[in-house]
PDB file of C-alpha atoms in Angstrom:
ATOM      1  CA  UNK A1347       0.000   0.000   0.000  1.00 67.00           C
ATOM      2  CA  UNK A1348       2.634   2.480   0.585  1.00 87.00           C
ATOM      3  CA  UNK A1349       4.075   1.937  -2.609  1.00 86.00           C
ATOM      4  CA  UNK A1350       0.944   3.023  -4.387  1.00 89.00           C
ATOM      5  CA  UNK A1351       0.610   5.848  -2.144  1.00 93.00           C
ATOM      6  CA  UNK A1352       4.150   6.917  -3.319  1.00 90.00           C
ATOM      7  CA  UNK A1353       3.563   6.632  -6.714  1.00 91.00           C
ATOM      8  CA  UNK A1354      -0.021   8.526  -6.382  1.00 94.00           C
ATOM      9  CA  UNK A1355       1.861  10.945  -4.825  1.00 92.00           C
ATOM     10  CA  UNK A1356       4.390  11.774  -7.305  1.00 89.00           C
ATOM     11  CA  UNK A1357       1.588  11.193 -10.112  1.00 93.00           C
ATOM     12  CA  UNK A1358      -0.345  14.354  -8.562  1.00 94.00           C
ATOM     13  CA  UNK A1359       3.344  16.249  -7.856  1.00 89.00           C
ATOM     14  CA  UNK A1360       4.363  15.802 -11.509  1.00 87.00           C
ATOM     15  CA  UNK A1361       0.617  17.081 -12.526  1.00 91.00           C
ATOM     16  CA  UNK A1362       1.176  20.262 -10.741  1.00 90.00           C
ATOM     17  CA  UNK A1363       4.254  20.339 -11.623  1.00 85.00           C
ATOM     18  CA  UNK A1364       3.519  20.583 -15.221  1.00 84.00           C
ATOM     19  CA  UNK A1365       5.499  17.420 -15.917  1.00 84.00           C
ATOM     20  CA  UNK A1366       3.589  15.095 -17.839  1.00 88.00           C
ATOM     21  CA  UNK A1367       6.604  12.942 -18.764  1.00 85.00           C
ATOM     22  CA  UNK A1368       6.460  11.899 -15.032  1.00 86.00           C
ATOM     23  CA  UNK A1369       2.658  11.609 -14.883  1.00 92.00           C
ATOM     24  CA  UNK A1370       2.527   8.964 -17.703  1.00 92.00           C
ATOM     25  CA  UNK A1371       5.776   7.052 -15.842  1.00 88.00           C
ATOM     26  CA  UNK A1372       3.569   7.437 -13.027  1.00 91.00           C
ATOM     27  CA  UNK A1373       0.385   6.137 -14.003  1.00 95.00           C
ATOM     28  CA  UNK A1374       2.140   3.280 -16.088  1.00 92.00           C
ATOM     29  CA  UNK A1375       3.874   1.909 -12.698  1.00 91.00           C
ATOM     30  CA  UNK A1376       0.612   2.318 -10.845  1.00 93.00           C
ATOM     31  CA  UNK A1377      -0.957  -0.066 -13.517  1.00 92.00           C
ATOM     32  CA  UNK A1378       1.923  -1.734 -13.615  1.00 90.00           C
ATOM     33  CA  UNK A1379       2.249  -2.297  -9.841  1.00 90.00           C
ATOM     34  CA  UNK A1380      -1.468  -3.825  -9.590  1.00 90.00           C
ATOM     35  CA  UNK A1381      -1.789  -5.854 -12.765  1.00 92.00           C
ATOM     36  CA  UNK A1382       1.882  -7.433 -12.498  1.00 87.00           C
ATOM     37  CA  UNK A1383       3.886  -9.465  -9.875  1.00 84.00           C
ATOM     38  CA  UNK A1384       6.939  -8.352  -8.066  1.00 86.00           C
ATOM     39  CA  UNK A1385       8.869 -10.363  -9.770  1.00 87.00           C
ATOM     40  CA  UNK A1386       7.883  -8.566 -13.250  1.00 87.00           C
ATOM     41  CA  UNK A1387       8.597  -4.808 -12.153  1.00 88.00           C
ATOM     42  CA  UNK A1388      12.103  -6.133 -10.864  1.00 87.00           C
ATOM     43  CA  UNK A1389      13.051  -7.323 -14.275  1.00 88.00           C
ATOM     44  CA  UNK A1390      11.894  -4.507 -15.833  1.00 86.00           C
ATOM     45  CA  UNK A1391      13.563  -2.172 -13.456  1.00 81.00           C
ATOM     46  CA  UNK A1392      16.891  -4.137 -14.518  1.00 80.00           C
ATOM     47  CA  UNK A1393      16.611  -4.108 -18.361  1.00 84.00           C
ATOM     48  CA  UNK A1394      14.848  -0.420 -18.942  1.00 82.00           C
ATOM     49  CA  UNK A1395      17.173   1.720 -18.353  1.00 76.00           C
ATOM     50  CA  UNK A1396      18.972  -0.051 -22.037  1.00 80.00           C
ATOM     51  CA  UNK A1397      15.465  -0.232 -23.087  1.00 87.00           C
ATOM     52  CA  UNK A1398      14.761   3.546 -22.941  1.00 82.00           C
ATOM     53  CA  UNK A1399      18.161   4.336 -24.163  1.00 80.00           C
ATOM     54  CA  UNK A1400      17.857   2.056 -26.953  1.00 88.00           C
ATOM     55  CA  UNK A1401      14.584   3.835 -27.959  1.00 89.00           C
ATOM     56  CA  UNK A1402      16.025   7.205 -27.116  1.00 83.00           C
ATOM     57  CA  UNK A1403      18.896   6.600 -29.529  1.00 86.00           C
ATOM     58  CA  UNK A1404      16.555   5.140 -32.573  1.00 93.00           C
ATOM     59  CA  UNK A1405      14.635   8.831 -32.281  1.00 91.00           C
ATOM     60  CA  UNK A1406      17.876  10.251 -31.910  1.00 88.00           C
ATOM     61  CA  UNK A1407      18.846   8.825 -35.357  1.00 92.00           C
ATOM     62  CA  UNK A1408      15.810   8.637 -36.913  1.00 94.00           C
ATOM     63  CA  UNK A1409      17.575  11.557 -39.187  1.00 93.00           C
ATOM     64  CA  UNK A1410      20.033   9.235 -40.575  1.00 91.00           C
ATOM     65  CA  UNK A1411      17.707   6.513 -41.486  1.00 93.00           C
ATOM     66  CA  UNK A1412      15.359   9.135 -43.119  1.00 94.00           C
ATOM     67  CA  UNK A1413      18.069   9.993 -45.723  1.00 92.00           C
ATOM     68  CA  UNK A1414      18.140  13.490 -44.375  1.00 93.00           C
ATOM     69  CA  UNK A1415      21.590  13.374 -42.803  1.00 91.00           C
ATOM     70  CA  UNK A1416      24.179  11.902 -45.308  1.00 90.00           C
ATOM     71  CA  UNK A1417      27.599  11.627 -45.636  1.00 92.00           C
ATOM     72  CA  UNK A1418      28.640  14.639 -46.298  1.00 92.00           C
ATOM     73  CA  UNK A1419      26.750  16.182 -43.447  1.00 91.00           C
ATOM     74  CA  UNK A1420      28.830  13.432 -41.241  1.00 90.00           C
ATOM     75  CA  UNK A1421      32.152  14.642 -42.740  1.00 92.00           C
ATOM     76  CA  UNK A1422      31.171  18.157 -41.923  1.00 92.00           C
ATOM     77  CA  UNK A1423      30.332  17.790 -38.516  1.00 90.00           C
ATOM     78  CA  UNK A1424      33.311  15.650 -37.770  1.00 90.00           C
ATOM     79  CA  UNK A1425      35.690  19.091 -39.281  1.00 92.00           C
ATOM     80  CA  UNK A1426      34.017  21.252 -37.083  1.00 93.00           C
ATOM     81  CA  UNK A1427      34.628  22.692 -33.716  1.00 91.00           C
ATOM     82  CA  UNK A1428      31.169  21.625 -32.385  1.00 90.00           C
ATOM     83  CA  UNK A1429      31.225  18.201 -33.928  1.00 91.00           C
ATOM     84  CA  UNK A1430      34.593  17.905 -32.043  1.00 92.00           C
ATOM     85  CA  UNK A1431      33.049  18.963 -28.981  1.00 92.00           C
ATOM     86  CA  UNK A1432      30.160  16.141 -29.305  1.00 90.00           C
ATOM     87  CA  UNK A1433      32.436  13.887 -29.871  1.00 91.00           C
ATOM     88  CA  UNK A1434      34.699  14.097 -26.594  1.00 92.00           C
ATOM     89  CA  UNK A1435      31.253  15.395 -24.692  1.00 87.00           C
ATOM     90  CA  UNK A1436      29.773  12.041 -25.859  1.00 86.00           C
ATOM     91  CA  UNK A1437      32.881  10.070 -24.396  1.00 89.00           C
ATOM     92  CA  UNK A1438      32.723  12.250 -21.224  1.00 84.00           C
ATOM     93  CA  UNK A1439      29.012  11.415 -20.852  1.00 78.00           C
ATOM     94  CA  UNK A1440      29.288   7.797 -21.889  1.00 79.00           C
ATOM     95  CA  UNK A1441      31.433   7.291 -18.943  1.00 77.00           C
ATOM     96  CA  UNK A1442      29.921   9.247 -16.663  1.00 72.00           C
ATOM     97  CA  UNK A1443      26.052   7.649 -17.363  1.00 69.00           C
ATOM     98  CA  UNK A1444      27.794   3.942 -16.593  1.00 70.00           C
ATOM     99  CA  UNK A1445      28.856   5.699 -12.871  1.00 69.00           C
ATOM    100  CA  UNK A1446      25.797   7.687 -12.900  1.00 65.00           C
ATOM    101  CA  UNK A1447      23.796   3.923 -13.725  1.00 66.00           C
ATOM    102  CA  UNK A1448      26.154   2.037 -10.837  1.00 66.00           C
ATOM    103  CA  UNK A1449      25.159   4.512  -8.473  1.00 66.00           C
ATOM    104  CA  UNK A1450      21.474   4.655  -9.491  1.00 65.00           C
ATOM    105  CA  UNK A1451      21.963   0.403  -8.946  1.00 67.00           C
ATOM    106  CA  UNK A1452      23.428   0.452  -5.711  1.00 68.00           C
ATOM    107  CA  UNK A1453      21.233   3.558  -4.341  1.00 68.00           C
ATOM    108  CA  UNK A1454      17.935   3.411  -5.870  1.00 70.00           C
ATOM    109  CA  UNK A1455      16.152   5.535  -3.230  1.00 74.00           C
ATOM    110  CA  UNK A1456      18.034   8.524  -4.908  1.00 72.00           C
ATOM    111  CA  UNK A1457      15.855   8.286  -8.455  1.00 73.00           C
ATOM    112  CA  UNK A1458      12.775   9.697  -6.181  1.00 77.00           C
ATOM    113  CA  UNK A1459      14.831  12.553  -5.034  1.00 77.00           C
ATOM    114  CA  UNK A1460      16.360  12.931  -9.109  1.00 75.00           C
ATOM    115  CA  UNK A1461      12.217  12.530  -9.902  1.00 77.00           C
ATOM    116  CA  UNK A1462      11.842  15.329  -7.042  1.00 80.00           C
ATOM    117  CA  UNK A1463      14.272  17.427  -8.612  1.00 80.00           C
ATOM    118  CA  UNK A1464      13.352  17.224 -12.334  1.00 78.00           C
ATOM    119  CA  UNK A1465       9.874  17.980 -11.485  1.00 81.00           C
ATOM    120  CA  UNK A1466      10.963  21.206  -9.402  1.00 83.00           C
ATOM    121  CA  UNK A1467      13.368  21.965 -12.561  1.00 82.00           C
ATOM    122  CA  UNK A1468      10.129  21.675 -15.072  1.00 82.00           C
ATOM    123  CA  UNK A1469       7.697  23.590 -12.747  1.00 84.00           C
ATOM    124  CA  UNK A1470       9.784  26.447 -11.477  1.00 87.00           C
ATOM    125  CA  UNK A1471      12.977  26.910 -13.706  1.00 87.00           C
ATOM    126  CA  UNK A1472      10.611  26.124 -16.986  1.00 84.00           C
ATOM    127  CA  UNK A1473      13.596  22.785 -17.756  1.00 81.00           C
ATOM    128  CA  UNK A1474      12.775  20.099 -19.628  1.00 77.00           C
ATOM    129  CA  UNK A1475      12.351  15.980 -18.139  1.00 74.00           C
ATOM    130  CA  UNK A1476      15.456  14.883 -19.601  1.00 66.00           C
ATOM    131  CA  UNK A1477      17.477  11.818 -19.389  1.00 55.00           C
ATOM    132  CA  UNK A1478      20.086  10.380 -21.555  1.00 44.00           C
ATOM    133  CA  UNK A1479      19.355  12.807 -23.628  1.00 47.00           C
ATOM    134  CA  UNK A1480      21.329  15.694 -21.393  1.00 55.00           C
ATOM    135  CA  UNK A1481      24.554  14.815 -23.079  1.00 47.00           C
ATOM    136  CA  UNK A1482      22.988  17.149 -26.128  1.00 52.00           C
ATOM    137  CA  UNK A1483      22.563  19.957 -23.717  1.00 45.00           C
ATOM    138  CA  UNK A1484      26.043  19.239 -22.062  1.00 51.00           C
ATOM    139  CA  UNK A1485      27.370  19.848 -25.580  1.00 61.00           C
ATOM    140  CA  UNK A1486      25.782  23.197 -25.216  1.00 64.00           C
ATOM    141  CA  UNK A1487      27.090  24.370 -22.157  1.00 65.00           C
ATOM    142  CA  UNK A1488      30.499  23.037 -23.219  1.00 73.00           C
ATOM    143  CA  UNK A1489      30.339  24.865 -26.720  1.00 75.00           C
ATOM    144  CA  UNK A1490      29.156  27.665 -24.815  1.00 78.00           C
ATOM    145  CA  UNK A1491      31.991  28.327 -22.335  1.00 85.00           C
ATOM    146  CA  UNK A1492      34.279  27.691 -25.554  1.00 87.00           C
ATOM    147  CA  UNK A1493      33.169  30.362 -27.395  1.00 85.00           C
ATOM    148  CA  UNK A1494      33.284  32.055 -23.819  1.00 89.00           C
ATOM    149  CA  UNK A1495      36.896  31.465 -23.352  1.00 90.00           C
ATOM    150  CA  UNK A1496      37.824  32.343 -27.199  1.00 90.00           C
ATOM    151  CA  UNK A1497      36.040  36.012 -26.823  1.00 90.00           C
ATOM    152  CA  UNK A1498      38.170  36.546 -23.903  1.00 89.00           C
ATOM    153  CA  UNK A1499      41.291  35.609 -25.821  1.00 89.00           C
ATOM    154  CA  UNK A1500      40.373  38.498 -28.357  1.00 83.00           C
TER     155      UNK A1500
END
């Protein structure tokens, strides 16, 4: 019972909150949690997180199955300064997400204060629910303070 009332209670935080990415993981646990055993949500809380990424990355590069990025546009990216960036930002974050996954593992009480925090970050800072997907906006913030640190140097 106090599980439900958990998940109730961040189902009606995320609604205020204005996150509905949260209230549909919300309500799908909660229907989850009373249709399936245990045993079922433990499996699934050991294989989604590859399971979400895997998805995330086939919307990711949708693009490139669509024929609208090509070669060329590969080539480019890989001459310029913020397809450099993306590169070692998407080494940084690759090990960083397995460390940020161990810890998640060994410390799962933590994803409901993560779940508290994106939901404050939605409502009052206007942020977006993001996941695996923050290594985009890392990129960002990294190409960002680069073109920082280059106006200072003229």
């Amino acid at each position: 019972m106090s599980t439900a009332i958990i998940l109730v209670g961040l189902l009606l935080l995320s609604y205020f909150g204005h996150n509905m990415t949260m209230v549909y993981t919300m309500s799908i646990l909660l229907v989850l949690h009373y249709i399936f055993p245990a045993k079922v949500l433990s499996y699934v809380a050991v294989h989604g997180v590859n399971w979400g990424i895997i998805l995330l990355s086939v919307a990711m590069l949708a693009p490139l199955a669509t024929g609208a990025i090509g070669f060329p546009e590969i080539f480019a990216t890989f001459r310029s300064p913020e397809g450099l960036v993306a590169i070692v930002v998407g080494i940084l974050v690759a090990i960083v997400g397995k460390s940020g996954v161990a810890f998640l593992t060994f410390d799962p009480q933590v994803v409901i204060a993560l779940t508290i925090g994106t939901i404050i970050g939605v409502f009052f800072f206007k942020g977006l629910p993001m996941g695996p997907l923050i290594a985009g906006c890392t990129t960002y913030f990294c190409l960002k303070f680069l073109h920082f640190l280059l106006d200072l140097m003229e």
